[in-house]
Amino acid sequence: EVQLVESGGGLVQPGRSLKLSCVASGFTFNNYWMTWIRQAPGKGLEWVASITNTGGSTYYPDSVKGRFTISRDNAKSTLYLQMNSLRSEDTATYYCTRVTIITTVVFDYWGQGVMVTVSS
Amino acid sequence: DTVLTQSPALAVSPGERVTISCRASESVSTLMHWYQQKPGQQPKLLIYLASNLESGVPARFSGSGSGTDFTLTIDPVEADDTATYYCQQSWNDPLTFGSGTKLEIK
């Protein structure tokens, strides 16, 4: 059974940093691209960052580029999201997702999510 | 960015057929996908590449469309289908989601 378990969320002040982790199990982690997606309270879904299966390439939208860094440790089957210079608009539930193995970016498994609150 | 427009909400009775629409601001070919998010849960993939049913998803769900206009159909609707439904495109960068359609079962 595929499982994605996020951790590392919490309350953080604006301008500070936070690092999220996602431990994967039930599949061969190093065969899959992975992605972080977030959802602000009561709002829709927003793509945050993606990483190839080897970790050799990463992708970000403009809203987080230069502040967030996605990385992975295939030996530990763990995905990370380093978030720096946090803003109130980064407040959201962050989901770790697996990208399905087809020719485009579709998310076939999602973790339960971890809440990040940016507030003074 | 490609904007995906969805109707905010729909209300239907069990047993009825419901169509949820998603209109893209520019062509996304058939690279459109649909997710279901029940209250308090993470999203779940229903349909990928416009019309392909994800494994384990009931055949009551189907998808269609290409270019800019897409539809998710549930027939017949069941009480358990109460959820918000999101479309997502992966043709243009950055990938984007619709704002969601909240489906209420009367």
PDB file of C-alpha atoms in Angstrom:
ATOM      1  CA  GLU A   1       0.000   0.000   0.000  1.00  0.00           C
ATOM      2  CA  VAL A   2       1.334   3.389  -1.003  1.00  0.00           C
ATOM      3  CA  GLN A   3       1.747   5.738   1.949  1.00  0.00           C
ATOM      4  CA  LEU A   4       2.988   9.315   2.117  1.00  0.00           C
ATOM      5  CA  VAL A   5       3.393  10.763   5.610  1.00  0.00           C
ATOM      6  CA  GLU A   6       4.228  14.439   6.023  1.00  0.00           C
ATOM      7  CA  SER A   7       5.719  16.095   9.079  1.00  0.00           C
ATOM      8  CA  GLY A   8       7.408  19.304  10.150  1.00  0.00           C
ATOM      9  CA  GLY A   9       4.538  21.744  10.021  1.00  0.00           C
ATOM     10  CA  GLY A  10       3.588  24.250  12.672  1.00  0.00           C
ATOM     11  CA  LEU A  11       3.403  27.919  13.575  1.00  0.00           C
ATOM     12  CA  VAL A  12       6.241  30.113  12.326  1.00  0.00           C
ATOM     13  CA  GLN A  13       6.810  33.863  12.265  1.00  0.00           C
ATOM     14  CA  PRO A  14       6.958  35.791   9.000  1.00  0.00           C
ATOM     15  CA  GLY A  15      10.451  35.833   7.538  1.00  0.00           C
ATOM     16  CA  ARG A  16      11.507  32.633   9.289  1.00  0.00           C
ATOM     17  CA  SER A  17      12.154  29.171   7.853  1.00  0.00           C
ATOM     18  CA  LEU A  18      10.601  25.735   8.108  1.00  0.00           C
ATOM     19  CA  LYS A  19      11.442  22.345   6.607  1.00  0.00           C
ATOM     20  CA  LEU A  20       8.800  19.774   5.749  1.00  0.00           C
ATOM     21  CA  SER A  21       9.456  16.070   5.317  1.00  0.00           C
ATOM     22  CA  CYS A  22       7.493  13.309   3.631  1.00  0.00           C
ATOM     23  CA  VAL A  23       8.322   9.654   4.178  1.00  0.00           C
ATOM     24  CA  ALA A  24       7.174   7.383   1.376  1.00  0.00           C
ATOM     25  CA  SER A  25       6.491   3.660   1.513  1.00  0.00           C
ATOM     26  CA  GLY A  26       4.781   0.946  -0.492  1.00  0.00           C
ATOM     27  CA  PHE A  27       6.454   1.759  -3.802  1.00  0.00           C
ATOM     28  CA  THR A  28       9.910   2.162  -5.350  1.00  0.00           C
ATOM     29  CA  PHE A  29      10.517   5.785  -4.395  1.00  0.00           C
ATOM     30  CA  ASN A  30      13.427   6.395  -6.772  1.00  0.00           C
ATOM     31  CA  ASN A  31      11.251   5.548  -9.797  1.00  0.00           C
ATOM     32  CA  TYR A  32       8.879   8.490  -9.323  1.00  0.00           C
ATOM     33  CA  TRP A  33       8.844  12.237  -9.610  1.00  0.00           C
ATOM     34  CA  MET A  34       7.400  13.857  -6.492  1.00  0.00           C
ATOM     35  CA  THR A  35       5.564  17.123  -5.884  1.00  0.00           C
ATOM     36  CA  TRP A  36       4.400  19.407  -3.088  1.00  0.00           C
ATOM     37  CA  ILE A  37       0.954  20.976  -3.447  1.00  0.00           C
ATOM     38  CA  ARG A  38      -0.625  23.357  -0.966  1.00  0.00           C
ATOM     39  CA  GLN A  39      -4.117  24.473  -0.033  1.00  0.00           C
ATOM     40  CA  ALA A  40      -4.780  27.667   1.886  1.00  0.00           C
ATOM     41  CA  PRO A  41      -7.626  27.436   4.420  1.00  0.00           C
ATOM     42  CA  GLY A  42     -10.934  27.237   2.561  1.00  0.00           C
ATOM     43  CA  LYS A  43      -9.214  27.720  -0.784  1.00  0.00           C
ATOM     44  CA  GLY A  44      -8.178  25.696  -3.820  1.00  0.00           C
ATOM     45  CA  LEU A  45      -5.051  23.767  -4.715  1.00  0.00           C
ATOM     46  CA  GLU A  46      -1.751  25.323  -5.741  1.00  0.00           C
ATOM     47  CA  TRP A  47       1.328  23.591  -7.169  1.00  0.00           C
ATOM     48  CA  VAL A  48       4.414  24.419  -5.064  1.00  0.00           C
ATOM     49  CA  ALA A  49       7.355  22.356  -6.297  1.00  0.00           C
ATOM     50  CA  SER A  50       8.297  19.232  -8.248  1.00  0.00           C
ATOM     51  CA  ILE A  51      11.427  17.095  -8.417  1.00  0.00           C
ATOM     52  CA  THR A  52      12.495  14.394 -10.848  1.00  0.00           C
ATOM     53  CA  ASN A  53      13.041  10.832  -9.662  1.00  0.00           C
ATOM     54  CA  THR A  54      16.830  11.287  -9.461  1.00  0.00           C
ATOM     55  CA  GLY A  55      16.621  14.735  -7.908  1.00  0.00           C
ATOM     56  CA  GLY A  56      18.558  16.126 -10.819  1.00  0.00           C
ATOM     57  CA  SER A  57      15.935  18.680 -11.793  1.00  0.00           C
ATOM     58  CA  THR A  58      13.490  20.784  -9.810  1.00  0.00           C
ATOM     59  CA  TYR A  59      10.592  23.019 -10.822  1.00  0.00           C
ATOM     60  CA  TYR A  60       8.772  25.866  -9.063  1.00  0.00           C
ATOM     61  CA  PRO A  61       6.078  28.434  -9.793  1.00  0.00           C
ATOM     62  CA  ASP A  62       7.048  32.092  -9.540  1.00  0.00           C
ATOM     63  CA  SER A  63       5.203  32.456  -6.212  1.00  0.00           C
ATOM     64  CA  VAL A  64       7.829  30.395  -4.341  1.00  0.00           C
ATOM     65  CA  LYS A  65      10.856  30.424  -6.669  1.00  0.00           C
ATOM     66  CA  GLY A  66      13.952  31.554  -4.790  1.00  0.00           C
ATOM     67  CA  ARG A  67      12.339  30.969  -1.363  1.00  0.00           C
ATOM     68  CA  PHE A  68      11.438  27.257  -1.400  1.00  0.00           C
ATOM     69  CA  THR A  69      13.691  24.305  -2.209  1.00  0.00           C
ATOM     70  CA  ILE A  70      12.491  20.793  -2.913  1.00  0.00           C
ATOM     71  CA  SER A  71      14.896  17.902  -2.410  1.00  0.00           C
ATOM     72  CA  ARG A  72      14.863  14.168  -1.825  1.00  0.00           C
ATOM     73  CA  ASP A  73      16.911  11.392  -0.251  1.00  0.00           C
ATOM     74  CA  ASN A  74      16.190   8.242  -2.241  1.00  0.00           C
ATOM     75  CA  ALA A  75      18.095   6.076   0.255  1.00  0.00           C
ATOM     76  CA  LYS A  76      15.636   7.176   2.932  1.00  0.00           C
ATOM     77  CA  SER A  77      12.558   7.359   0.644  1.00  0.00           C
ATOM     78  CA  THR A  78      12.049  10.873   1.911  1.00  0.00           C
ATOM     79  CA  LEU A  79      10.987  14.089   0.215  1.00  0.00           C
ATOM     80  CA  TYR A  80      11.711  17.503   1.660  1.00  0.00           C
ATOM     81  CA  LEU A  81      10.555  21.095   1.268  1.00  0.00           C
ATOM     82  CA  GLN A  82      12.768  23.808   2.698  1.00  0.00           C
ATOM     83  CA  MET A  83      10.749  27.007   3.047  1.00  0.00           C
ATOM     84  CA  ASN A  84      12.595  30.266   3.676  1.00  0.00           C
ATOM     85  CA  SER A  85      11.439  33.884   4.015  1.00  0.00           C
ATOM     86  CA  LEU A  86       7.954  32.708   4.859  1.00  0.00           C
ATOM     87  CA  ARG A  87       5.002  35.031   4.316  1.00  0.00           C
ATOM     88  CA  SER A  88       1.466  35.038   5.656  1.00  0.00           C
ATOM     89  CA  GLU A  89       0.245  33.935   2.225  1.00  0.00           C
ATOM     90  CA  ASP A  90       2.237  30.708   2.606  1.00  0.00           C
ATOM     91  CA  THR A  91      -0.197  29.623   5.324  1.00  0.00           C
ATOM     92  CA  ALA A  92      -1.698  26.386   4.039  1.00  0.00           C
ATOM     93  CA  THR A  93      -1.925  22.649   4.290  1.00  0.00           C
ATOM     94  CA  TYR A  94       0.989  21.167   2.351  1.00  0.00           C
ATOM     95  CA  TYR A  95       0.472  17.856   0.585  1.00  0.00           C
ATOM     96  CA  CYS A  96       3.183  15.494  -0.530  1.00  0.00           C
ATOM     97  CA  THR A  97       2.154  13.818  -3.787  1.00  0.00           C
ATOM     98  CA  ARG A  98       3.457  11.162  -6.116  1.00  0.00           C
ATOM     99  CA  VAL A  99       3.506  11.882  -9.835  1.00  0.00           C
ATOM    100  CA  THR A 100       2.064   8.982 -11.768  1.00  0.00           C
ATOM    101  CA  ILE A 101       4.209   7.304 -14.420  1.00  0.00           C
ATOM    102  CA  ILE A 102       2.602   8.573 -17.585  1.00  0.00           C
ATOM    103  CA  THR A 103       3.794  11.186 -19.995  1.00  0.00           C
ATOM    104  CA  THR A 104       2.527  14.163 -18.025  1.00  0.00           C
ATOM    105  CA  VAL A 105       2.214  15.467 -14.482  1.00  0.00           C
ATOM    106  CA  VAL A 106      -0.713  13.851 -12.673  1.00  0.00           C
ATOM    107  CA  PHE A 107      -0.850  13.154  -8.942  1.00  0.00           C
ATOM    108  CA  ASP A 108      -2.004   9.639  -8.151  1.00  0.00           C
ATOM    109  CA  TYR A 109      -1.263   9.491  -4.429  1.00  0.00           C
ATOM    110  CA  TRP A 110      -1.521  12.234  -1.799  1.00  0.00           C
ATOM    111  CA  GLY A 111      -0.440  12.367   1.810  1.00  0.00           C
ATOM    112  CA  GLN A 112      -2.797  13.507   4.567  1.00  0.00           C
ATOM    113  CA  GLY A 113      -1.166  16.917   4.569  1.00  0.00           C
ATOM    114  CA  VAL A 114       0.643  19.035   7.133  1.00  0.00           C
ATOM    115  CA  MET A 115      -0.463  22.467   8.274  1.00  0.00           C
ATOM    116  CA  VAL A 116       1.872  25.466   8.113  1.00  0.00           C
ATOM    117  CA  THR A 117       0.768  28.707   9.747  1.00  0.00           C
ATOM    118  CA  VAL A 118       2.801  31.861   9.176  1.00  0.00           C
ATOM    119  CA  SER A 119       1.869  34.469  11.738  1.00  0.00           C
ATOM    120  CA  SER A 120       3.432  36.754  14.299  1.00  0.00           C
TER     121      SER A 120
ATOM    122  CA  ASP B   1      -0.834  31.201 -16.507  1.00  0.00           C
ATOM    123  CA  THR B   2      -3.664  28.995 -17.731  1.00  0.00           C
ATOM    124  CA  VAL B   3      -6.813  29.818 -15.799  1.00  0.00           C
ATOM    125  CA  LEU B   4      -9.276  26.988 -15.257  1.00  0.00           C
ATOM    126  CA  THR B   5     -12.844  28.149 -14.589  1.00  0.00           C
ATOM    127  CA  GLN B   6     -15.317  25.957 -12.718  1.00  0.00           C
ATOM    128  CA  SER B   7     -18.830  26.626 -11.463  1.00  0.00           C
ATOM    129  CA  PRO B   8     -18.665  27.208  -7.695  1.00  0.00           C
ATOM    130  CA  ALA B   9     -21.394  24.820  -6.606  1.00  0.00           C
ATOM    131  CA  LEU B  10     -24.047  22.347  -7.673  1.00  0.00           C
ATOM    132  CA  ALA B  11     -26.847  20.535  -5.853  1.00  0.00           C
ATOM    133  CA  VAL B  12     -28.420  17.326  -7.155  1.00  0.00           C
ATOM    134  CA  SER B  13     -30.504  14.459  -5.841  1.00  0.00           C
ATOM    135  CA  PRO B  14     -29.269  10.869  -5.520  1.00  0.00           C
ATOM    136  CA  GLY B  15     -29.727   8.883  -8.707  1.00  0.00           C
ATOM    137  CA  GLU B  16     -29.476  11.908 -10.965  1.00  0.00           C
ATOM    138  CA  ARG B  17     -26.803  12.616 -13.544  1.00  0.00           C
ATOM    139  CA  VAL B  18     -24.501  15.569 -12.902  1.00  0.00           C
ATOM    140  CA  THR B  19     -21.978  17.257 -15.154  1.00  0.00           C
ATOM    141  CA  ILE B  20     -19.197  19.435 -13.761  1.00  0.00           C
ATOM    142  CA  SER B  21     -17.509  21.707 -16.243  1.00  0.00           C
ATOM    143  CA  CYS B  22     -13.997  23.136 -16.484  1.00  0.00           C
ATOM    144  CA  ARG B  23     -13.066  25.745 -19.064  1.00  0.00           C
ATOM    145  CA  ALA B  24      -9.437  26.609 -19.780  1.00  0.00           C
ATOM    146  CA  SER B  25      -8.290  30.083 -20.801  1.00  0.00           C
ATOM    147  CA  GLU B  26      -6.139  28.485 -23.528  1.00  0.00           C
ATOM    148  CA  SER B  27      -5.869  25.067 -25.071  1.00  0.00           C
ATOM    149  CA  VAL B  28      -4.553  22.273 -22.856  1.00  0.00           C
ATOM    150  CA  SER B  29      -4.972  19.548 -25.496  1.00  0.00           C
ATOM    151  CA  THR B  30      -6.247  16.541 -23.517  1.00  0.00           C
ATOM    152  CA  LEU B  31      -3.909  17.103 -20.563  1.00  0.00           C
ATOM    153  CA  MET B  32      -6.753  17.673 -18.133  1.00  0.00           C
ATOM    154  CA  HIS B  33      -7.258  15.679 -14.947  1.00  0.00           C
ATOM    155  CA  TRP B  34      -9.925  15.547 -12.237  1.00  0.00           C
ATOM    156  CA  TYR B  35      -9.698  15.119  -8.462  1.00  0.00           C
ATOM    157  CA  GLN B  36     -12.275  14.608  -5.714  1.00  0.00           C
ATOM    158  CA  GLN B  37     -11.739  16.091  -2.268  1.00  0.00           C
ATOM    159  CA  LYS B  38     -14.127  15.071   0.481  1.00  0.00           C
ATOM    160  CA  PRO B  39     -14.396  17.306   3.561  1.00  0.00           C
ATOM    161  CA  GLY B  40     -11.360  16.971   5.789  1.00  0.00           C
ATOM    162  CA  GLN B  41      -9.533  14.639   3.403  1.00  0.00           C
ATOM    163  CA  GLN B  42      -6.777  14.879   0.829  1.00  0.00           C
ATOM    164  CA  PRO B  43      -7.676  15.005  -2.866  1.00  0.00           C
ATOM    165  CA  LYS B  44      -8.052  11.778  -4.814  1.00  0.00           C
ATOM    166  CA  LEU B  45      -7.374  11.282  -8.523  1.00  0.00           C
ATOM    167  CA  LEU B  46     -10.492  10.312 -10.491  1.00  0.00           C
ATOM    168  CA  ILE B  47      -9.769  10.914 -14.183  1.00  0.00           C
ATOM    169  CA  TYR B  48      -6.529  11.548 -16.059  1.00  0.00           C
ATOM    170  CA  LEU B  49      -5.859  12.664 -19.621  1.00  0.00           C
ATOM    171  CA  ALA B  50      -9.428  13.955 -19.914  1.00  0.00           C
ATOM    172  CA  SER B  51     -11.193  10.603 -20.111  1.00  0.00           C
ATOM    173  CA  ASN B  52      -9.172   7.835 -18.462  1.00  0.00           C
ATOM    174  CA  LEU B  53     -10.628   6.374 -15.284  1.00  0.00           C
ATOM    175  CA  GLU B  54      -8.112   5.922 -12.478  1.00  0.00           C
ATOM    176  CA  SER B  55      -7.865   2.388 -11.140  1.00  0.00           C
ATOM    177  CA  GLY B  56     -10.385   1.688  -8.396  1.00  0.00           C
ATOM    178  CA  VAL B  57     -12.653   4.616  -9.259  1.00  0.00           C
ATOM    179  CA  PRO B  58     -16.271   3.598  -9.893  1.00  0.00           C
ATOM    180  CA  ALA B  59     -17.438   3.555 -13.505  1.00  0.00           C
ATOM    181  CA  ARG B  60     -20.133   6.075 -12.515  1.00  0.00           C
ATOM    182  CA  PHE B  61     -17.434   8.670 -13.067  1.00  0.00           C
ATOM    183  CA  SER B  62     -16.416   9.648 -16.581  1.00  0.00           C
ATOM    184  CA  GLY B  63     -14.618  12.508 -18.280  1.00  0.00           C
ATOM    185  CA  SER B  64     -14.627  14.104 -21.696  1.00  0.00           C
ATOM    186  CA  GLY B  65     -13.336  17.073 -23.613  1.00  0.00           C
ATOM    187  CA  SER B  66     -10.328  18.499 -25.373  1.00  0.00           C
ATOM    188  CA  GLY B  67      -8.830  21.886 -26.078  1.00  0.00           C
ATOM    189  CA  THR B  68     -10.521  24.310 -23.692  1.00  0.00           C
ATOM    190  CA  ASP B  69     -13.752  22.621 -22.594  1.00  0.00           C
ATOM    191  CA  PHE B  70     -13.910  19.626 -20.297  1.00  0.00           C
ATOM    192  CA  THR B  71     -16.586  17.793 -18.376  1.00  0.00           C
ATOM    193  CA  LEU B  72     -16.677  15.405 -15.440  1.00  0.00           C
ATOM    194  CA  THR B  73     -19.882  13.354 -15.326  1.00  0.00           C
ATOM    195  CA  ILE B  74     -21.224  11.339 -12.419  1.00  0.00           C
ATOM    196  CA  ASP B  75     -24.109   9.036 -13.319  1.00  0.00           C
ATOM    197  CA  PRO B  76     -25.843   8.102 -11.149  1.00  0.00           C
ATOM    198  CA  VAL B  77     -24.886  10.349  -8.251  1.00  0.00           C
ATOM    199  CA  GLU B  78     -24.701   8.795  -4.779  1.00  0.00           C
ATOM    200  CA  ALA B  79     -24.784  10.446  -1.357  1.00  0.00           C
ATOM    201  CA  ASP B  80     -21.094   9.581  -0.865  1.00  0.00           C
ATOM    202  CA  ASP B  81     -20.165  11.811  -3.821  1.00  0.00           C
ATOM    203  CA  THR B  82     -20.535  14.922  -1.657  1.00  0.00           C
ATOM    204  CA  ALA B  83     -17.192  16.631  -2.249  1.00  0.00           C
ATOM    205  CA  THR B  84     -15.365  19.391  -4.051  1.00  0.00           C
ATOM    206  CA  TYR B  85     -14.137  18.484  -7.519  1.00  0.00           C
ATOM    207  CA  TYR B  86     -11.028  20.076  -9.008  1.00  0.00           C
ATOM    208  CA  CYS B  87      -9.703  20.058 -12.548  1.00  0.00           C
ATOM    209  CA  GLN B  88      -5.948  20.350 -13.215  1.00  0.00           C
ATOM    210  CA  GLN B  89      -4.073  20.959 -16.453  1.00  0.00           C
ATOM    211  CA  SER B  90      -0.526  19.847 -17.218  1.00  0.00           C
ATOM    212  CA  TRP B  91      -0.152  21.120 -20.810  1.00  0.00           C
ATOM    213  CA  ASN B  92       1.031  24.632 -20.005  1.00  0.00           C
ATOM    214  CA  ASP B  93       3.624  25.815 -17.496  1.00  0.00           C
ATOM    215  CA  PRO B  94       2.924  26.365 -14.664  1.00  0.00           C
ATOM    216  CA  LEU B  95       0.480  23.577 -14.071  1.00  0.00           C
ATOM    217  CA  THR B  96      -2.714  24.953 -12.584  1.00  0.00           C
ATOM    218  CA  PHE B  97      -5.881  23.840 -10.830  1.00  0.00           C
ATOM    219  CA  GLY B  98      -9.430  25.071 -11.133  1.00  0.00           C
ATOM    220  CA  SER B  99     -11.022  26.739  -8.121  1.00  0.00           C
ATOM    221  CA  GLY B 100     -13.218  23.721  -7.490  1.00  0.00           C
ATOM    222  CA  THR B 101     -16.898  22.816  -7.758  1.00  0.00           C
ATOM    223  CA  LYS B 102     -18.623  21.928  -4.515  1.00  0.00           C
ATOM    224  CA  LEU B 103     -21.174  19.191  -5.093  1.00  0.00           C
ATOM    225  CA  GLU B 104     -24.046  18.865  -2.636  1.00  0.00           C
ATOM    226  CA  ILE B 105     -26.321  15.851  -2.634  1.00  0.00           C
ATOM    227  CA  LYS B 106     -29.828  16.879  -1.608  1.00  0.00           C
TER     228      LYS B 106
END
